[in-house]
XYZ file of C-alpha atoms in Angstrom:
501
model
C 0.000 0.000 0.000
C 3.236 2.522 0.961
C 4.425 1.844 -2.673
C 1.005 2.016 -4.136
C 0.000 5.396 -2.320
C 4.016 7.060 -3.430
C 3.168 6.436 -7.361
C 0.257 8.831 -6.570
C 1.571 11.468 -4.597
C 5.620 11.301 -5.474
C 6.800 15.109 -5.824
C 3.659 16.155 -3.747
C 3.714 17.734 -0.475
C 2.388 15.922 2.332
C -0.974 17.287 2.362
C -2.104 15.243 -0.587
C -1.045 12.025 1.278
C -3.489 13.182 4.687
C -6.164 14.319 1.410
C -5.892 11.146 -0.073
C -5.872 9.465 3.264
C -9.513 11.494 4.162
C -10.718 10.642 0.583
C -10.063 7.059 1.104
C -11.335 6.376 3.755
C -14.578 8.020 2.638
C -14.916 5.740 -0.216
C -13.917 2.752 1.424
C -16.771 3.729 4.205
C -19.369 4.550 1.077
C -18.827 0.913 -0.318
C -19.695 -0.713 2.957
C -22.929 1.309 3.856
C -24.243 0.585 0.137
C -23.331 -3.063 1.190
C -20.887 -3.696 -1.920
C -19.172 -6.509 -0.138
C -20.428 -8.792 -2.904
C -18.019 -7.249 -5.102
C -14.824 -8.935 -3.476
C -16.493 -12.577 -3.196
C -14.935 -12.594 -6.857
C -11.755 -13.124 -5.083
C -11.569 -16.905 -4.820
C -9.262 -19.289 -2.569
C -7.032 -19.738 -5.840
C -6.138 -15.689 -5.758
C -5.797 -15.473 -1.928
C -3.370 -18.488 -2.111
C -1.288 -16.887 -4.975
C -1.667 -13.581 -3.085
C -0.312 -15.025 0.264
C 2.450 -17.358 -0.809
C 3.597 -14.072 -3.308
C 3.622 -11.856 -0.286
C 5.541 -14.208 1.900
C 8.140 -14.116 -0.938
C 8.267 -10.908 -0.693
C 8.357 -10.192 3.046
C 11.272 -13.134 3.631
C 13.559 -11.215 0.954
C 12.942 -8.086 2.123
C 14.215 -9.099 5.426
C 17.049 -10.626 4.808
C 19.079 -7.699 4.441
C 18.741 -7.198 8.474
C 19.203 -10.602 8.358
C 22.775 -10.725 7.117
C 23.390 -7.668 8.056
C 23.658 -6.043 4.467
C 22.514 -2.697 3.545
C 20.739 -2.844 0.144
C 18.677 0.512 -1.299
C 16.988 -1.699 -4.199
C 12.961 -2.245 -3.675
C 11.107 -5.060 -5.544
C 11.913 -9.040 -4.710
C 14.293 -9.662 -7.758
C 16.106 -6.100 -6.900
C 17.031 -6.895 -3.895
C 17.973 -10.651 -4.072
C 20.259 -9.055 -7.557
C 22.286 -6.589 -4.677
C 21.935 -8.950 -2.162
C 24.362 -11.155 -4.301
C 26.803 -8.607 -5.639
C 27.117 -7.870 -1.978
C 27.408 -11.735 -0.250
C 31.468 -9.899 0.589
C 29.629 -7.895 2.983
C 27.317 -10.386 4.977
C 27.641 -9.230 8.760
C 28.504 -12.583 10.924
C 27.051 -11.259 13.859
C 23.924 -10.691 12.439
C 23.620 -13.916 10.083
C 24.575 -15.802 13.044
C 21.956 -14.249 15.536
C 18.866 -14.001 13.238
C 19.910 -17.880 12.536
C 19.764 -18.436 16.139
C 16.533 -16.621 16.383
C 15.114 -18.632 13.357
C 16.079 -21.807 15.380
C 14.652 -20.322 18.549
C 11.528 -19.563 17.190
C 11.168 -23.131 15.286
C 11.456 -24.689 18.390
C 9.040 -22.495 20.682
C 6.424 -23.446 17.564
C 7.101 -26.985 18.536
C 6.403 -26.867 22.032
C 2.437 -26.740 21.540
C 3.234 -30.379 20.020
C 4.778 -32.314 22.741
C 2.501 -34.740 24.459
C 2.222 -33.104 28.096
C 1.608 -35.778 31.022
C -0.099 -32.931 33.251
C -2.663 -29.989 32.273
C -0.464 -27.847 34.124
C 2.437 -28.609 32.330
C 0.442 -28.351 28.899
C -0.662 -25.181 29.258
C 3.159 -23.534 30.186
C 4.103 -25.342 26.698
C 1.402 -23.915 24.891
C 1.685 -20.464 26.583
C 5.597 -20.922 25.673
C 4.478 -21.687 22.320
C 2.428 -18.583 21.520
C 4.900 -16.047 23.259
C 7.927 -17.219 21.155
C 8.142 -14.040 19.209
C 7.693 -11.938 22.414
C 10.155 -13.921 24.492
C 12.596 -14.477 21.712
C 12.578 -10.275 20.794
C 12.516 -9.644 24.602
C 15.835 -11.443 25.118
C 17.502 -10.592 22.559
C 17.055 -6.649 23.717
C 18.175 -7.479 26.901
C 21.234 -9.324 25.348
C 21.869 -6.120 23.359
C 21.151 -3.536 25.845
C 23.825 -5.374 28.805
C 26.251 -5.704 25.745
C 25.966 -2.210 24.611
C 26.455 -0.827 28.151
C 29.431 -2.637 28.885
C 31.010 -2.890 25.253
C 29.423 0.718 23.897
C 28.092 -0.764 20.993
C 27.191 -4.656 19.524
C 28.571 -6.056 16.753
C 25.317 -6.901 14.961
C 22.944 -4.038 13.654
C 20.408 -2.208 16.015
C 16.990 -0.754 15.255
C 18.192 2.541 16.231
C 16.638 5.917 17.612
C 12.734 5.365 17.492
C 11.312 9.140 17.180
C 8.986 9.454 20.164
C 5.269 11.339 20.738
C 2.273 11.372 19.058
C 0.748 13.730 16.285
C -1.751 16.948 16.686
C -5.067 16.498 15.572
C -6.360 18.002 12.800
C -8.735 18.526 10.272
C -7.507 17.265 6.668
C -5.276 19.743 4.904
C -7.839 21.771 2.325
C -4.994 23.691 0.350
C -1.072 23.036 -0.380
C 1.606 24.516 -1.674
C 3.265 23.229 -4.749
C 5.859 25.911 -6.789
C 5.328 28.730 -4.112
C 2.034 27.648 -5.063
C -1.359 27.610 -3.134
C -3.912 24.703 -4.569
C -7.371 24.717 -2.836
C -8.879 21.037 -2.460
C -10.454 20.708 -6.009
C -6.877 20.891 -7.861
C -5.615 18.337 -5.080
C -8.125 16.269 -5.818
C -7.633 16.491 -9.649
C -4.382 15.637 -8.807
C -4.647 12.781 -7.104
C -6.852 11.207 -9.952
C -7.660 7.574 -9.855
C -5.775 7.010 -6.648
C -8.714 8.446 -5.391
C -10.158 4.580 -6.469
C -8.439 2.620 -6.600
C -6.326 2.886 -3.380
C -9.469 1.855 -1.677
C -10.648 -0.945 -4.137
C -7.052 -2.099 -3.196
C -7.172 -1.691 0.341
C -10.552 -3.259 0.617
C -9.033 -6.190 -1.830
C -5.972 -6.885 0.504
C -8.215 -6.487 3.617
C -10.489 -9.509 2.347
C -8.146 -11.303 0.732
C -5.866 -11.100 4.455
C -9.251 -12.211 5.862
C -10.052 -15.264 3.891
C -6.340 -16.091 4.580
C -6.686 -16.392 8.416
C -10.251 -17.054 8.804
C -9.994 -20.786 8.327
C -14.249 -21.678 8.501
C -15.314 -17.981 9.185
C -17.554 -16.491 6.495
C -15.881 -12.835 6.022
C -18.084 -9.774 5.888
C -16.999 -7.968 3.155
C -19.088 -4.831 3.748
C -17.946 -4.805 7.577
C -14.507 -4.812 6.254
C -15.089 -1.612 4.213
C -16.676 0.305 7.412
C -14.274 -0.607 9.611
C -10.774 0.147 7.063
C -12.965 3.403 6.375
C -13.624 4.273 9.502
C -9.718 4.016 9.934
C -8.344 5.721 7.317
C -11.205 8.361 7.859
C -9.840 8.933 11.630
C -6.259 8.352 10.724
C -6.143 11.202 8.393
C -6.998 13.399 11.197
C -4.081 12.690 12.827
C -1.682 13.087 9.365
C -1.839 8.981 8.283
C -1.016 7.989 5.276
C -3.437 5.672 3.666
C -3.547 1.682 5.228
C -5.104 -1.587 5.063
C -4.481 -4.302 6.748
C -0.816 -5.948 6.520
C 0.303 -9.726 5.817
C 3.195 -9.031 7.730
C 1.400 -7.675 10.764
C -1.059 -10.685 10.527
C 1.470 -13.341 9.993
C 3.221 -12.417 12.989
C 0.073 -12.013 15.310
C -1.113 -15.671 13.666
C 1.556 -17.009 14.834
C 1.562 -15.721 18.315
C -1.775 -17.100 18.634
C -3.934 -14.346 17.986
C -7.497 -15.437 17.555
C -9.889 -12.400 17.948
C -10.305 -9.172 16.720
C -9.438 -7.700 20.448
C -5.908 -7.797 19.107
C -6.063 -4.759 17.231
C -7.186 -2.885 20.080
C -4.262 -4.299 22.530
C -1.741 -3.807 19.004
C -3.090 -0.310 19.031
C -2.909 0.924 22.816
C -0.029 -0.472 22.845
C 1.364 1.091 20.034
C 0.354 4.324 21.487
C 1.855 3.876 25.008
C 4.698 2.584 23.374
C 5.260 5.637 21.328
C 5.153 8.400 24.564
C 7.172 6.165 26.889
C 9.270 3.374 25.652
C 10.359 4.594 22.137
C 14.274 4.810 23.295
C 13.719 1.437 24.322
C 13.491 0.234 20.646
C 16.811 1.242 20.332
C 18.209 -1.345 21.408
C 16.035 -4.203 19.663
C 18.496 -6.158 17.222
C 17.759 -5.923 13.535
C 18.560 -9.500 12.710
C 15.779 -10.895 15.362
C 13.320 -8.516 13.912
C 13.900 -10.038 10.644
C 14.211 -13.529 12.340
C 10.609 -13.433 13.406
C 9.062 -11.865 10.150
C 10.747 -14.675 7.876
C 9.808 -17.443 10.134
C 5.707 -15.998 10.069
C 5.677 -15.577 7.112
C 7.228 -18.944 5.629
C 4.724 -20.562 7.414
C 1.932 -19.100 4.914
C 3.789 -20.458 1.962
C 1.542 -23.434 0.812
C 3.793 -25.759 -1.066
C 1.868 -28.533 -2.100
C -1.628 -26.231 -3.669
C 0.116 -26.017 -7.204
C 0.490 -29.686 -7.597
C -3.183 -29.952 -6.164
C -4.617 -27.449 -8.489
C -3.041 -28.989 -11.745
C -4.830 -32.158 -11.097
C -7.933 -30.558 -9.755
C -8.654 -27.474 -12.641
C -5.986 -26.012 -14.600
C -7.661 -23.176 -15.407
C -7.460 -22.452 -11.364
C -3.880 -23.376 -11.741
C -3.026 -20.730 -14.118
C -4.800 -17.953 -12.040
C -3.183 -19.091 -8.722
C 0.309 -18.862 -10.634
C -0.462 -15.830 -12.260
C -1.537 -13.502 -8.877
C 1.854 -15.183 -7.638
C 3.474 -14.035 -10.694
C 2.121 -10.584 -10.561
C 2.876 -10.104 -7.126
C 6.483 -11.113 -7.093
C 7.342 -9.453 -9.718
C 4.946 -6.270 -10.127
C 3.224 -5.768 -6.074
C 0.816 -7.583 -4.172
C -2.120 -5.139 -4.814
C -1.829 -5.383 -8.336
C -1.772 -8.804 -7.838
C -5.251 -9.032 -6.140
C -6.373 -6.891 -9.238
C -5.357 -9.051 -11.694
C -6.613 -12.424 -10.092
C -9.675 -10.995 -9.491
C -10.304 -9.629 -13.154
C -9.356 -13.408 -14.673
C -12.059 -14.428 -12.093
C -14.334 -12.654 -13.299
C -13.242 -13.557 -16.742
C -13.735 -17.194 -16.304
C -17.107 -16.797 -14.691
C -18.278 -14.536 -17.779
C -17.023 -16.929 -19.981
C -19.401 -19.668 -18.268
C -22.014 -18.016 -18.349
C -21.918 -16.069 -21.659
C -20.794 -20.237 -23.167
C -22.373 -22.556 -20.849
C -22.309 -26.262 -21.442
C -25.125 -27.628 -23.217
C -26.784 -31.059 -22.999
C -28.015 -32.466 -26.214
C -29.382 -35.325 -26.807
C -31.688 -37.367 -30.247
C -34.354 -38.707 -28.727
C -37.140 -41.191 -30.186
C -40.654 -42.639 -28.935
C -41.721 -46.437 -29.172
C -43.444 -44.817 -32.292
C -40.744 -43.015 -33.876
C -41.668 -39.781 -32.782
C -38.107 -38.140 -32.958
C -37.177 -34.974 -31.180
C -34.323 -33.123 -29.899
C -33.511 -32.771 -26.338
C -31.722 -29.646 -25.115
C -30.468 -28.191 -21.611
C -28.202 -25.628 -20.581
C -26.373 -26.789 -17.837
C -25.810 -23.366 -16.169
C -28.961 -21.141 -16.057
C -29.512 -18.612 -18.901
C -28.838 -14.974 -19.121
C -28.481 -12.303 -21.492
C -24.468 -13.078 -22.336
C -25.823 -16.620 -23.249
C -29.084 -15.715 -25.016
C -27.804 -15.471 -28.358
C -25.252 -18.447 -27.938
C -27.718 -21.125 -26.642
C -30.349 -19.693 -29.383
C -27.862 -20.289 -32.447
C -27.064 -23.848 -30.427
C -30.822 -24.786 -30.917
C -30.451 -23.653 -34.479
C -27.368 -25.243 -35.202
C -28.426 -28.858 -33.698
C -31.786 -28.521 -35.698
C -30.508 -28.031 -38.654
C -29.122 -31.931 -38.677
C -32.638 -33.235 -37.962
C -34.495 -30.363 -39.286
C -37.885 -33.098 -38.819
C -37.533 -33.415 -34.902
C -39.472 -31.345 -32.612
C -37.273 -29.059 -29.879
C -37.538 -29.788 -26.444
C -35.692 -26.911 -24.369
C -35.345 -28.283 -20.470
C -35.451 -25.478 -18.830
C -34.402 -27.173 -15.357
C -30.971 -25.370 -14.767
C -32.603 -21.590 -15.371
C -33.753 -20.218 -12.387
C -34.649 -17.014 -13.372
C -34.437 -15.115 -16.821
C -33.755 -11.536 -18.208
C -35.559 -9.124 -21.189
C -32.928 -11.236 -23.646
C -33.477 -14.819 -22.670
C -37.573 -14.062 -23.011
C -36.956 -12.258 -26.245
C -34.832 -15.059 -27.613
C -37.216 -18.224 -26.474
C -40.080 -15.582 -28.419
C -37.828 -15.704 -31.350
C -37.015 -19.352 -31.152
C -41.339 -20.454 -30.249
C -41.943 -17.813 -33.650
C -39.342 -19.346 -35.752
C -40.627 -23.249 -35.416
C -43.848 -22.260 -35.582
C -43.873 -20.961 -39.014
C -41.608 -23.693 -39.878
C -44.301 -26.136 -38.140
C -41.759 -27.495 -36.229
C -42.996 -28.444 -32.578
C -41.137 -26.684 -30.062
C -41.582 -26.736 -26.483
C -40.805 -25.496 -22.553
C -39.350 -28.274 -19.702
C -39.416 -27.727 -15.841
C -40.032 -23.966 -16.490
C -40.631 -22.839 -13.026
C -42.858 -20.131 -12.088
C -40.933 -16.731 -11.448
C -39.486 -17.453 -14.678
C -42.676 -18.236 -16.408
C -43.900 -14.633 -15.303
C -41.007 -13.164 -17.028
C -42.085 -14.875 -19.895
C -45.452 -13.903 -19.851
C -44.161 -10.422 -19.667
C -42.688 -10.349 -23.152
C -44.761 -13.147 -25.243
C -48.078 -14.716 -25.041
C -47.352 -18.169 -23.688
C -50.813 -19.486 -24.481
C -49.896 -21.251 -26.990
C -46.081 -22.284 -26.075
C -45.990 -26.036 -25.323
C -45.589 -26.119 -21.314
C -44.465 -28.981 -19.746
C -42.807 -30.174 -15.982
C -42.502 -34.213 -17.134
C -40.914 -35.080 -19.607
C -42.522 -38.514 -20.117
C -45.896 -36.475 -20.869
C -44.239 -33.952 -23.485
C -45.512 -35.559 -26.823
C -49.054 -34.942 -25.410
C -48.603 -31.484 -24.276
C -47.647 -30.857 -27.861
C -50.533 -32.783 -29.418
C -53.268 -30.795 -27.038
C -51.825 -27.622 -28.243
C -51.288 -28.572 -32.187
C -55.417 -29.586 -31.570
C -55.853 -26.105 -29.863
C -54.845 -24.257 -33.028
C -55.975 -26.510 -35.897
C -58.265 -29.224 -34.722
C -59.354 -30.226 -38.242
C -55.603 -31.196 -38.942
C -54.622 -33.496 -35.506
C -55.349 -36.965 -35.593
C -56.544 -37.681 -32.042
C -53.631 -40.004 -30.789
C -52.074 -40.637 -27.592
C -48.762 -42.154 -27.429
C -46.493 -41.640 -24.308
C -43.041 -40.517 -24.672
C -40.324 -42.690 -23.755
C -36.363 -41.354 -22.997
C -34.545 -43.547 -24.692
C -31.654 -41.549 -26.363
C -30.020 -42.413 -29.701
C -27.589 -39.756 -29.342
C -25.947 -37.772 -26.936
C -23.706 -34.614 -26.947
C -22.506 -31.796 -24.937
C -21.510 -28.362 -26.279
C-alpha cells in the first residue's frame, strides 16, 4: 500500500497524502454502507493463495538484508535478491549468526504446543511458551543487546536505532497546499490525485479480504464490515496526518503465529502502540535488527503453501493458471496489483461460463418413432448466453431439421428481457416452420417473465418429460383441430444420441 499510495503522490507535499488518506477512507466507508461486499467474493481461494504465498516471498527477501546484516537501497523481490548477491562480501557474521539463532529459537518455541504433556499444568506452560515465542525471543535478545551495549558501547550486529517518540496533533484534513510557491485549494488536489482516489481503496478493501479469507480458516468474512471498519480508519487516521492503510500480511502473519485469535488484538496492538510511542520509544533502540527479521521470515514462511500447485493442476488447470499468475504478478509487479489481476481473470472465467455454458443435447425417439431433440443448458440462462444457446438450438436442428425441440429449462432459475426475447424468437421461428417446439421444468418466477414479453398461451408447457408428446398434441389440436389426428402415445427417454456443447 506505501508503494502504491508514493506512485500517486511522489513530488507532492504531504498534504495530498493526509487528502488522499480522508478521501479514502470516505470511499472505502461509502462501499460498505451501500453493502458492496459482494463485489470482493470474486476473489476466490485460488487468488488469496497466490496472493499469500507471493507476499511471503516478498516479506522473507525483504528481510534478509537485516538478516545478514547487508545494507541494500533496491525495492522489488528480484532487486534486492540481484544486490543482495553482488554484496554476499559484505554479509555481517554477527547478524547472520543471531537471526539464525533466532530462526532456530523460534522453530522450536512453535514446537512446544506439540509435545505430548503428562499434566494440564504442564500443557498449558508449553502452549503459553508456544504462543509467546516471538515476544520472548525479541525480549531477550534486547536485553542481550542492551547489557552488551552498556558494557562494550556498541554490539557487533545491527540495532533498530533511535525510534522518534510522541504522538501527532489532531487536525482537520489539509484543504490547500503549496506546490511551486504555489497555493492549490482542495479541487486541484483532488484532480491531482486522480484515480488514486479509487483505486487505493478498491485495493485496500481487496488486501483487507483477501488477508481475511487467509486467516479465517471456517469464518464467512463480511466484506461490507470490512469496508466500514478500514474506512472508519483511514477516515480517523487522516486526522491525525496517516497515510493511507489496510491491513498488513506481515502484521497478521506475525500475530497468527503468536496465537492471535480475535479481533481484540487490534485494540491491545493499538494501545499499545500508542503507550509505546510516549514512553518506551528509546527502548526500541536497542532491539536487534537480525531478530526482527528472524521473526518476520519465520511468520511468514509458514503461509507459503507448497503442495496447492500440484493440487490445483490435477484438480482445474484453469485455477492453476490464475493461482500462478496472482503469484506471478505479485512477485514481480506488487501484491495489490496482484489481487487486481486475479480478481479480473475471475471474473473472466465466470463470464465466460455463463456467456458459453455447457449444453446437454441429446436425439431422442418414442416407441413410435416420434423423434425430437432434447436440449439443456447446464448453467442457467442470461443475457451473455441468449444469443449463444439460441444459435445452439439452431445449429443442432438443422441436422434433424424433422424433430421437434424440447428446451429443459431445469438449470434456469430465473431469466432476463434477452433470454424471453430469444425463447419468443425461437417459439416464432418453429412455428412458421411447423416445427414443434416446447418449454421443460419452467418454473414459475421465470414463467412470469415470460409472460411479460410473449403470449405463452400457446407455447408447449411442460414439468414431465414422459408427458411432453401430449402437451404438444393438445396444443397442435388447440390451433388446428381439423388437422390433428386424435392419438395418444407416451413418450419414452430412450436416447439415440448424446452430446454436450
Amino acid at each position: 500500500m506505501a508503494l502504491l499510495t508514493f506512485s500517486y503522490v511522489v513530488g507532492k507535499p504531504v498534504e495530498f497524502v493526509i487528502l488522499l488518506t480522508f478521501i479514502a477512507g470516505c470511499v472505502e466507508l461509502a462501499m460498505g454502507l451501500f453493502n458492496l461486499g459482494f463485489l470482493v467474493d470474486f476473489i476466490s481461494p485460488c487468488v488469496t493463495n497466490g496472493f499469500t504465498s507471493a507476499t511471503s516471498i516478498i516479506i522473507i527477501s525483504s528481510q534478509l538484508k537485516s538478516f545478514l546484516g547487508v545494507s541494500i537501497k533496491s525495492h522489488g523481490t528480484f532487486g534486492t535478491w540481484k544486490e543482495l548477491l553482488g554484496k554476499v562480501t559484505e554479509i555481517k557474521f554477527a547478524d547472520t549468526l543471531l537471526g539464525t539463532l533466532c530462526v532456530m529459537s523460534l522453530l522450536g518455541f512453535k514446537q512446544l504446543n506439540q509435545v505430548q504433556a503428562k499434566t494440564k499444568t504442564s500443557k498449558k506452560t508449553l502452549w503459553l511458551l508456544s504462543i509467546s515465542k516471538n515476544a520472548i525471543v525479541v525480549l531477550l535478545c534486547s536485553v542481550i543487546s542492551y547489557i552488551w551495549y552498556s558494557i562494550a558501547g556498541g554490539t557487533p550486529f545491527k540495532l533498530t536505532g533511535v525510534v522518534p517518540s510522541g504522538l501527532p496533533s489532531i487536525s482537520f484534513p489539509p484543504l490547500y497546499a503549496t506546490v511551486n510557491n504555489q497555493t492549490v485549494n482542495v479541487l486541484e488536489m483532488v484532480k491531482d490525485l486522480g484515480s488514486g482516489m479509487i483505486l487505493i481503496p478498491v485495493v485496500a478493501v481487496l488486501a483487507n479480504v483477501a488477508i481475511a479469507k487467509a486467516y479465517s480458516s471456517d469464518t464467512v468474512v463480511d466484506a461490507s464490515q470490512e469496508m466500514i471498519s478500514l474506512g472508519m480508519a483511514n477516515i480517523c487516521g487522516s486526522f491525525v496526518k496517516a497515510m493511507p492503510s489496510c491491513g498488513a500480511f506481515t502484521r497478521s502473519s506475525v500475530a497468527s503465529s503468536s496465537g492471535v485469535v480475535t479481533p481484540l488484538q487490534g485494540f491491545y496492538s493499538g494501545s499499545v502502540i500508542i503507550l509505546a510511542l510516549s514512553f518506551l520509544a528509546p527502548y526500541f533502540f536497542y532491539i536487534p535488527k537480525a531478530t526482527l527479521a528472524a521473526v518476520l521470515i519465520v511468520a511468514a514462511s509458514s503461509l507459503i503453501d507448497y503442495n496447492i500447485l500440484k493440487i490445483l493442476w490435477r484438480c482445474n488447470k484453469i485455477d492453476f493458471f490464475i493461482t500462478f499468475l496472482t503469484f506471478l504478478v505479485g512477485v514481480l509487479i506488487g501484491v495489490e496489483m496482484s489481487i487486481v489481476v486475479g480478481a479480473i481473470f475471475n471474473a473472466l472465467v465466470l463470464l465466460k461460463r455463463w456467456s458459453r455454458p455447457e449444453i446437454l443435447v441429446e436425439t431422442r425417439s418414442t416407441n413410435q418413432k416420434w423423434n425430437y431433440i432434447y436440449i439443456r443448458p447446464e448453467l442457467g440462462l442470461f443475457y451473455p448466453a441468449a444469443d449463444y444457446v439460441t444459435e445452439t438450438v439452431k445449429k443442432v436442428h438443422n441436422r434433424n431439421p424433422e424433430a421437434a425441440i424440447i428446451l429443459d429449462c431445469s438449470q434456469i432459475l430465473q431469466i432476463d428481457y434477452s433470454t424471453a426475447k430469444s425463447i419468443e424468437m425461437l417459439a416464432k421461428t418453429y412455428k412458421e416452420k411447423k416445427i414443434d417446439f416446447a418449454l421443460l421444468n419452467l418454473n414459475a418466477k421465470a414463467l412470469k417473465r415470460l409472460n411479460s414479453v410473449m403470449d405463452t398461451k400457446n407455447l408447449a408447457l411442460c414439468d414431465n418429460i414422459d408427458n411432453i408428446y401430449n402437451t404438444i398434441l393438445n396444443i397442435q389440436i388447440t390451433n388446428s383441430p381439423d388437422e390433428i389426428p386424435l392419438l395418444r402415445i407416451e413418450a419414452d427417454s430412450s436416447s439415440d444420441k448424446k452430446t454436450v456443447i
